[in-house]
Every structure is written in structure tokens, then in C-alpha cells.
XYZ file of C-alpha atoms in Angstrom:
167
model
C -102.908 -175.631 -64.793
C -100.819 -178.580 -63.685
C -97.110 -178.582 -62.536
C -94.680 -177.776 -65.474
C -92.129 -180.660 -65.188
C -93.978 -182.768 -62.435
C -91.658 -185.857 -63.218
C -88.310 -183.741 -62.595
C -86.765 -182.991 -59.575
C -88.388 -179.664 -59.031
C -85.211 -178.722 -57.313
C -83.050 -178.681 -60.295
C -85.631 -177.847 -63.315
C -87.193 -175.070 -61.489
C -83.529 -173.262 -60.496
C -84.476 -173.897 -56.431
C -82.441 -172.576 -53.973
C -82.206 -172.067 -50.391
C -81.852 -168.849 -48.042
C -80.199 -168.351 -45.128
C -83.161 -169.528 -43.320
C -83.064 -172.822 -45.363
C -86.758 -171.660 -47.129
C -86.672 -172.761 -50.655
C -87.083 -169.979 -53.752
C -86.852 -169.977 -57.596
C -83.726 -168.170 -58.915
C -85.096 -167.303 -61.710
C -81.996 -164.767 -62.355
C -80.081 -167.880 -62.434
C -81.959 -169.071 -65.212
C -81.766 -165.781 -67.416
C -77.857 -165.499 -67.005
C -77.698 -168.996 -67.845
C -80.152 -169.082 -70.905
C -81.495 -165.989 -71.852
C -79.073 -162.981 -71.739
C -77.606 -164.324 -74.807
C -80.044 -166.105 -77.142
C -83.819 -165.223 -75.867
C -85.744 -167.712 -77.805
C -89.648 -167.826 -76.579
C -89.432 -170.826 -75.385
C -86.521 -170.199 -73.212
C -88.705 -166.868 -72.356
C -91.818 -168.659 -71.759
C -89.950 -171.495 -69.102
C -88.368 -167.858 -67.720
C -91.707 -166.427 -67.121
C -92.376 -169.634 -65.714
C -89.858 -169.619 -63.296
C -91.169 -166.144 -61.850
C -94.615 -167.261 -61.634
C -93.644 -169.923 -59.730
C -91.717 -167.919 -57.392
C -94.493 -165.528 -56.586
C -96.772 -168.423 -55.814
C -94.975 -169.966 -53.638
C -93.924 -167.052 -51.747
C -97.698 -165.344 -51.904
C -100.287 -168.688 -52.288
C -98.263 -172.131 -50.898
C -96.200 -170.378 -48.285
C -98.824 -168.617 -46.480
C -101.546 -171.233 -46.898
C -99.720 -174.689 -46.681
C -95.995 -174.423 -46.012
C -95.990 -173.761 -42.346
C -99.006 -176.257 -41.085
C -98.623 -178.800 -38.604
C -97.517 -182.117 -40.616
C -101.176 -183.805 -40.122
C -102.935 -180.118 -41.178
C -100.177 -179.592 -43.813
C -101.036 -183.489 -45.485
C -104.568 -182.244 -46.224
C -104.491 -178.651 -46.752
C -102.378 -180.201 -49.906
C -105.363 -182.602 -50.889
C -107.344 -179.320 -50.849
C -105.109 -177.531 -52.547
C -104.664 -179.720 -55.603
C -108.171 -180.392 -55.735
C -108.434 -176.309 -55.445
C -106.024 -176.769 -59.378
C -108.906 -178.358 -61.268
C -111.625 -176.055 -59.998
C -109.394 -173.117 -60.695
C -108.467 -174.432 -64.439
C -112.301 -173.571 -65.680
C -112.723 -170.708 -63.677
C -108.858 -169.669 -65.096
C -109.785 -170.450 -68.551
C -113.368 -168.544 -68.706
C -112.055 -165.281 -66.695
C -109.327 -164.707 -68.949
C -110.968 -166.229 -72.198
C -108.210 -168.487 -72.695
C -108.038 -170.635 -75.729
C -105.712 -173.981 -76.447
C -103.543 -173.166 -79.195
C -101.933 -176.300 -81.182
C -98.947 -176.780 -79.474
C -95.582 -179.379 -80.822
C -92.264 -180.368 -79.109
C -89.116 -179.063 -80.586
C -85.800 -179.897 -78.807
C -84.807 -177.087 -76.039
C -81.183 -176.653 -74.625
C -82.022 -176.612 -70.890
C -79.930 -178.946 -69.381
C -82.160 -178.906 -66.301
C -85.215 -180.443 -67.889
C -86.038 -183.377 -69.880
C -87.602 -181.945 -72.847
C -89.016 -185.726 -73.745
C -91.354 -185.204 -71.206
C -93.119 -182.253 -72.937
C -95.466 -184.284 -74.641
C -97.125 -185.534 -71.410
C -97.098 -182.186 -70.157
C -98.996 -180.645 -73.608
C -101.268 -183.692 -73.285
C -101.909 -182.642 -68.876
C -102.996 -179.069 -70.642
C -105.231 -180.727 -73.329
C -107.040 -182.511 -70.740
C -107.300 -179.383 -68.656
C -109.221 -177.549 -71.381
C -111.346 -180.753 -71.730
C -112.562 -180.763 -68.539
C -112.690 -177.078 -67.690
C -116.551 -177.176 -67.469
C -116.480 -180.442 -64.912
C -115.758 -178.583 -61.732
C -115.169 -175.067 -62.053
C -118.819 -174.121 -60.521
C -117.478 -175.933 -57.423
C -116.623 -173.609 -54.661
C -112.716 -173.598 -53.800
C -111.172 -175.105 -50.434
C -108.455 -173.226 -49.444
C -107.626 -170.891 -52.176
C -108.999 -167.846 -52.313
C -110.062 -166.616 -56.117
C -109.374 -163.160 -55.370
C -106.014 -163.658 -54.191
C -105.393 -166.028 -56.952
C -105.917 -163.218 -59.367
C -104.234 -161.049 -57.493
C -101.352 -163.307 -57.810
C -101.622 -163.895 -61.477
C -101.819 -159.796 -61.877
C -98.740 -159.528 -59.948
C -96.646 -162.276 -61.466
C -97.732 -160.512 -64.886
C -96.566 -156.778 -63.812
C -93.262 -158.721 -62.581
C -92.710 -160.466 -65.419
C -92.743 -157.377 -67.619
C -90.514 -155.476 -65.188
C -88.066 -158.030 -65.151
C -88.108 -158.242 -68.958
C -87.826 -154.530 -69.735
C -85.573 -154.216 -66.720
C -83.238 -156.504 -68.048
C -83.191 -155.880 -72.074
């Protein structure tokens, strides 16, 4: 599926920070003192569960595959990559048996995002669900399914452990 807020600065609506080697990361933790520990509505859970997702794919997918290529490798291994996204939404969406719920936009308190832009981002997930079947028999680039499920499986077993850890 397509970037959650793809017209913010991904540095401030996805809680990035920087190590000590300057490599970027989600703090996610940052996000659940900020929003969550307090008033856990599902949407704020849902963005929160975004946040680790994200996280785990960079760190496990982009980092090893893309992050640390020579500029000229590095420009299309990301034209791959994102191409990799569309063929990935059918095969996603059939392995899973995921169906589009109706979804609407209600006002969230995140002072990080712009939730005006939600309705663009419902309509990007519309569209992938309408044109699942276009390219998901294509074979992928530089992803590799297994891993990608492996990653999903993983950010799902986190995401549970951080919830139960921290109720």
C-alpha cells in the first residue's frame, strides 16, 4: 500500500529520529507517550501500529536493500522498489484476503499530521484495491515476497508485544 502521509515531511509525521550514527528510525515510543498512554482511540492506535511497521521496514526491507547503494545504484533500486509497491498490493490483498472497508475522515489530534490530507490518502487505497489484479502476476524486482511476509509477520508479533507490553 502507498506511503501514509506522502505529502508531510516524513520526518515529523512519522516521529523520525536519528542515532548516534546519524541513521534515521521511527520513535514510535515517542508517539505512544505523546498520544496514546492516555486516551487510546483506534485511530491514534492504528497511526501507532503504523509507526512500528514502518520502523521494521526500514530497518529489515529499505535498509538492507536500498539505503546503502552507490547514489547511481541507489536512484534505481528505488524505481524498482516502488514499482515492487503495486505488484505487491494484489499479491498483499489476495494472500491475506483483504477486503476495503468504507472508510470516512473524522478530525484526529496529531499535531504532526495534516489530517486534511486523509482523503487523498483513503482515495491512494481505493485505487489500490482497483487495480490489485493489473500487476500482481508480475514477478517482483528487488523485493523478495518471502521476506516481505516475513516482515509483515514480524511487524504483527511486535505490534502485539508492544501493545500488551505496554497496557
Amino acid at each position: 500500500m502507498r506511503s501514509f502521509c506522502k505529502s508531510e515531511p516524513k520526518q515529523m509525521s512519522h516521529f523520525m529520529k536519528r542515532d548516534e550514527s546519524g541513521l534515521g528510525y521511527v520513535d514510535y515510543s515517542a508517539f505512544y507517550n505523546k498520544y496514546i498512554q492516555d486516551n487510546p482511540t483506534p485511530f491514534h492506535v492504528g497511526y501507532y501500529f503504523h509507526l512500528i511497521a514502518d520502523e521494521i521496514w526500514l530497518q529489515d526491507i529499505y535498509y538492507k536493500k536500498i539505503k546503502f547503494l552507490p547514489d547511481e545504484e541507489k536512484l534505481e533500486a528505488k524505481k524498482m522498489y516502488y514499482r515492487d509497491f503495486g505488484r505487491l498490493n494484489g499479491k498483499l490483498i489476495d494472500h491475506y484476503s483483504l477486503k476495503l472497508e468504507p472508510l470516512d475522515v473524522q478530525p484526529v489530534e496529531i499535531e504532526e499530521i495534516d489530517y486534511t490530507l486523509l482523503p487523498g490518502i483513503i482515495s491512494d487505497v481505493e485505487t489500490d484495491f482497483r487495480i490489485a489484479d493489473s500487476s500482481k502476476h508480475e514477478a517482483l524486482e528487488i523485493l523478495d515476497w518471502e521476506k516481505v511476509i516475513e516482515t509483515i509477520e514480524k511487524t504483527v508479533i511486535t505490534c502485539v508485544a508492544n501493545w500488551k507490553g505496554a497496557k
